[in-house]
Amino acid sequence: MIVLKILLWIILALLGIILLILVLPVSVQGSFIGGKVGYSVKLAFIPVFDSKGKGIVNKLLKWRKKKAAAKKDESDKDDSVSENVENFPVDEIKEEAAESLISDISEQADTYVTAYETAKTVEAEAIEIPEDTVESEPAKDKEKPEKEKQSKLEFILGLWEAADRPILRIFKGIKLSEFYIDFFIANEDAYKCALNYGRISGALYNIIAWLSVLFNVKLKTIDINPLFGQKKSQWDISLKISLCLMTMLIAGIQFLIIYIFRVFIPSKRQLRKARL
């Protein structure tokens, strides 16, 4: 009974940890400011890894490097011992053993070759295929039947119908926050600078509007300015993406339910009716 209670508590603890990981949000933050790339991944407020070398994963990697370095030192000591052992004279014994093995292998190969040749001649004399019994193979159909193509299309459309709402649920569960953009469009030619400014600002605002339809977007600052008579442009951007893993789990369960009742069961019924 005590062992069963311990196992039950261990299972409950693991389930609690898994549930906690599913409930807590996972956030990924990336930035490109002043020509430097920065990134960080967090589970709620727990840092997993980042570009500054902090987080649980970075600590584990450092620990593995230290362990590998310790193993390398031990292997170097073993190599020094093996070098002393290699000085022992064993070349003559190896040559004699190799010569005996080569002679044995050559004798066995001769016997196998003669046996194979005799067996081949016996089979050639015994087997005689009459010309009348040879039949031409039927030509294979190159074109696939239309029923198979229709069934594949129906299967793909069924998957798309089943995955429509779960995918939208996942998209709406993704949050884009701390959206920071600070662009300076530079060019020595004023006409080209104005033209590039119009193109980039129009494309960027259209992309933000499209992202706002799919995801939950919270803008921090969006600033685009032209720099007339300058050579270098400036591109500063940062973004934080957060998602709860429970949302993906719920979307997967929803997909399975929709697929079973909309695609799997109706297809089985159609097959039964076709057989009858």
XYZ file of C-alpha atoms in Angstrom:
276
model
C 0.000 0.000 0.000
C 2.805 2.413 0.812
C 4.399 1.850 -2.606
C 1.063 2.449 -4.363
C 0.530 5.684 -2.418
C 4.029 6.900 -3.368
C 3.389 6.091 -7.042
C 0.017 7.849 -6.887
C 1.598 10.976 -5.382
C 4.324 10.938 -8.048
C 1.717 10.649 -10.833
C -0.348 13.467 -9.329
C 2.752 15.657 -9.018
C 3.664 15.044 -12.683
C 0.108 15.817 -13.788
C 0.185 19.005 -11.732
C 3.466 20.093 -13.331
C 2.102 19.361 -16.829
C -1.110 21.283 -16.067
C 0.894 24.221 -14.712
C 3.037 24.314 -17.871
C -0.102 24.228 -20.036
C -1.795 27.027 -18.086
C 1.189 29.384 -17.888
C 1.757 31.542 -20.986
C 4.881 31.140 -23.119
C 6.298 34.432 -24.376
C 8.948 35.050 -27.030
C 10.437 38.523 -27.326
C 12.686 39.615 -30.174
C 14.279 42.929 -31.037
C 16.606 44.510 -33.571
C 17.671 47.878 -32.170
C 20.845 49.738 -33.067
C 22.041 46.882 -35.289
C 21.974 44.372 -32.397
C 19.736 41.317 -32.211
C 18.142 40.413 -28.887
C 15.785 37.587 -27.955
C 14.339 35.923 -24.876
C 11.926 33.073 -24.116
C 9.970 32.958 -20.864
C 7.444 30.643 -19.265
C 5.301 33.204 -17.409
C 7.995 35.011 -15.355
C 10.538 32.164 -15.506
C 13.385 32.871 -17.990
C 14.062 29.856 -20.243
C 16.877 31.302 -22.384
C 17.884 34.630 -23.875
C 20.613 36.350 -25.848
C 22.384 37.545 -22.672
C 23.200 33.991 -21.537
C 20.585 33.793 -18.787
C 17.843 31.238 -18.266
C 17.420 27.561 -17.429
C 18.545 26.252 -20.825
C 21.731 28.345 -20.812
C 22.634 27.081 -17.333
C 22.102 23.475 -18.447
C 24.321 24.036 -21.492
C 27.085 25.490 -19.311
C 26.834 22.497 -16.956
C 27.128 20.095 -19.918
C 30.206 21.931 -21.208
C 31.883 21.622 -17.806
C 31.049 17.909 -17.661
C 32.418 17.369 -21.199
C 35.639 19.177 -20.254
C 36.066 16.927 -17.198
C 35.538 13.809 -19.354
C 38.109 15.100 -21.834
C 40.711 15.429 -19.070
C 40.063 11.831 -18.001
C 40.369 10.606 -21.614
C 43.731 12.386 -21.949
C 45.006 10.473 -18.910
C 43.789 7.185 -20.410
C 45.565 7.994 -23.701
C 48.858 8.441 -21.853
C 48.445 4.964 -20.318
C 47.540 3.397 -23.687
C 50.678 4.863 -25.289
C 52.803 2.922 -22.802
C 50.896 -0.271 -23.631
C 51.359 0.209 -27.393
C 55.142 -0.079 -27.027
C 54.725 -3.789 -26.258
C 56.079 -5.832 -29.294
C 53.134 -7.666 -30.911
C 53.795 -7.050 -34.635
C 55.245 -10.511 -35.318
C 52.277 -12.286 -33.741
C 49.852 -10.189 -35.808
C 51.654 -11.012 -39.086
C 51.601 -14.771 -38.444
C 47.890 -14.715 -37.542
C 47.074 -12.684 -40.663
C 48.942 -15.087 -42.972
C 47.123 -18.116 -41.522
C 43.732 -16.401 -41.902
C 44.434 -15.444 -45.535
C 45.386 -19.020 -46.441
C 42.238 -20.449 -44.814
C 39.990 -17.901 -46.529
C 41.497 -18.590 -49.977
C 40.958 -22.371 -49.606
C 37.330 -21.901 -48.563
C 36.699 -19.461 -51.430
C 37.975 -22.004 -54.012
C 35.610 -24.677 -52.687
C 32.633 -22.285 -52.731
C 33.348 -21.176 -56.311
C 33.521 -24.768 -57.638
C 30.307 -25.715 -55.816
C 28.502 -22.666 -57.225
C 29.607 -23.409 -60.814
C 28.440 -27.051 -60.650
C 25.072 -26.039 -59.197
C 24.608 -23.421 -61.892
C 25.265 -25.896 -64.726
C 22.816 -28.415 -63.204
C 20.063 -25.797 -62.979
C 20.680 -24.642 -66.571
C 20.323 -28.199 -67.875
C 17.282 -29.066 -65.743
C 15.164 -25.943 -66.357
C 13.763 -25.554 -69.878
C 11.088 -22.933 -70.448
C 8.863 -23.624 -73.468
C 8.185 -20.694 -75.710
C 4.404 -21.330 -75.824
C 3.966 -20.844 -72.048
C 5.446 -17.311 -72.041
C 2.630 -14.795 -71.902
C 2.841 -11.095 -72.394
C 2.270 -9.006 -69.259
C -0.825 -6.857 -69.297
C -0.218 -3.161 -69.863
C -0.544 -1.088 -66.719
C -3.056 1.695 -66.643
C -1.239 5.013 -66.517
C -4.242 7.135 -65.665
C -5.644 7.004 -62.157
C -9.387 6.433 -61.790
C -11.540 9.458 -61.171
C -13.042 7.966 -58.023
C -9.688 7.961 -56.228
C -9.084 11.602 -57.164
C -12.533 12.597 -55.940
C -12.041 10.728 -52.661
C -8.706 12.474 -52.063
C -10.241 15.883 -52.773
C -13.129 15.136 -50.428
C -10.694 14.039 -47.718
C -8.629 17.245 -48.064
C -11.760 19.425 -48.029
C -13.012 17.565 -44.953
C -9.743 18.183 -43.151
C -9.876 21.858 -44.076
C -13.448 22.178 -42.779
C -12.521 20.405 -39.547
C -9.373 22.505 -39.014
C -10.945 25.887 -39.857
C -12.233 26.882 -36.409
C -9.390 25.297 -34.368
C -6.807 27.223 -36.419
C -8.724 30.473 -35.867
C -8.842 29.685 -32.144
C -5.048 29.254 -32.080
C -4.533 32.484 -34.034
C -6.803 34.444 -31.690
C -4.944 32.952 -28.708
C -1.654 34.424 -29.950
C -0.980 37.902 -28.565
C 1.365 40.350 -30.261
C 2.237 43.007 -27.699
C 4.902 45.683 -27.211
C 4.949 46.206 -30.979
C 7.623 48.875 -31.425
C 8.693 50.181 -34.839
C 10.965 53.172 -35.437
C 12.068 53.491 -39.068
C 14.048 56.305 -40.691
C 13.993 56.010 -44.491
C 17.112 57.718 -45.873
C 18.272 58.545 -49.375
C 20.416 61.292 -50.868
C 17.876 61.884 -53.633
C 14.753 63.578 -52.199
C 12.447 62.046 -54.849
C 13.640 58.492 -54.180
C 13.496 59.062 -50.430
C 9.859 60.201 -50.620
C 8.999 57.299 -52.943
C 10.583 54.712 -50.644
C 8.909 56.304 -47.620
C 5.473 55.998 -49.244
C 6.009 52.384 -50.306
C 7.386 51.182 -46.969
C 4.814 52.992 -44.820
C 1.914 51.759 -46.977
C 3.135 48.149 -46.951
C 3.845 48.237 -43.200
C 0.437 49.605 -42.214
C -1.293 47.012 -44.443
C 0.700 44.218 -42.756
C -0.240 45.530 -39.288
C -3.924 45.671 -40.288
C -3.757 42.076 -41.592
C -2.055 40.897 -38.378
C -4.716 42.663 -36.291
C -7.419 40.608 -38.027
C -5.727 37.268 -37.267
C -4.110 37.925 -33.866
C -4.598 40.084 -30.794
C -2.267 43.010 -31.489
C -1.285 45.737 -29.036
C 0.828 48.501 -30.557
C 3.400 50.421 -28.536
C 4.774 52.933 -31.059
C 4.751 52.922 -34.856
C 6.922 55.723 -36.194
C 8.172 56.043 -39.790
C 10.033 59.185 -40.888
C 11.964 60.179 -44.029
C 15.569 61.378 -43.856
C 16.272 63.556 -46.872
C 19.882 63.908 -47.947
C 21.148 61.089 -45.718
C 22.813 57.820 -46.740
C 22.090 55.355 -43.941
C 18.606 54.259 -42.914
C 17.694 53.180 -39.405
C 15.560 50.112 -38.667
C 14.545 49.529 -35.038
C 11.870 46.956 -34.249
C 10.809 44.875 -31.249
C 7.917 42.492 -30.667
C 6.615 40.161 -27.976
C 4.629 37.024 -28.894
C 2.771 35.168 -26.139
C 0.636 32.023 -26.278
C -0.957 29.719 -23.727
C -0.305 26.047 -24.508
C -3.753 25.150 -23.151
C -5.266 26.981 -26.128
C -3.440 24.649 -28.521
C -4.610 21.606 -26.548
C -8.243 22.764 -26.640
C -7.956 23.493 -30.366
C -6.562 19.980 -30.974
C -9.477 18.384 -29.072
C -11.932 20.549 -31.017
C -10.338 19.447 -34.303
C -10.670 15.755 -33.374
C -14.352 16.124 -32.424
C -15.214 18.019 -35.625
C -13.249 15.557 -37.762
C -14.955 12.513 -36.235
C -18.528 13.830 -36.599
C -18.144 15.688 -39.903
C -15.674 13.595 -41.889
C -14.971 10.159 -40.402
C -18.512 8.965 -39.553
C -20.159 10.287 -42.794
C -17.437 8.672 -44.921
C -18.011 5.304 -43.205
C -21.751 5.586 -43.860
C -21.163 6.345 -47.539
C -18.909 3.295 -47.866
C -21.588 1.048 -46.322
C -24.276 2.413 -48.658
C -21.996 1.888 -51.674
C -21.364 -1.726 -50.674
C -25.070 -2.429 -50.278
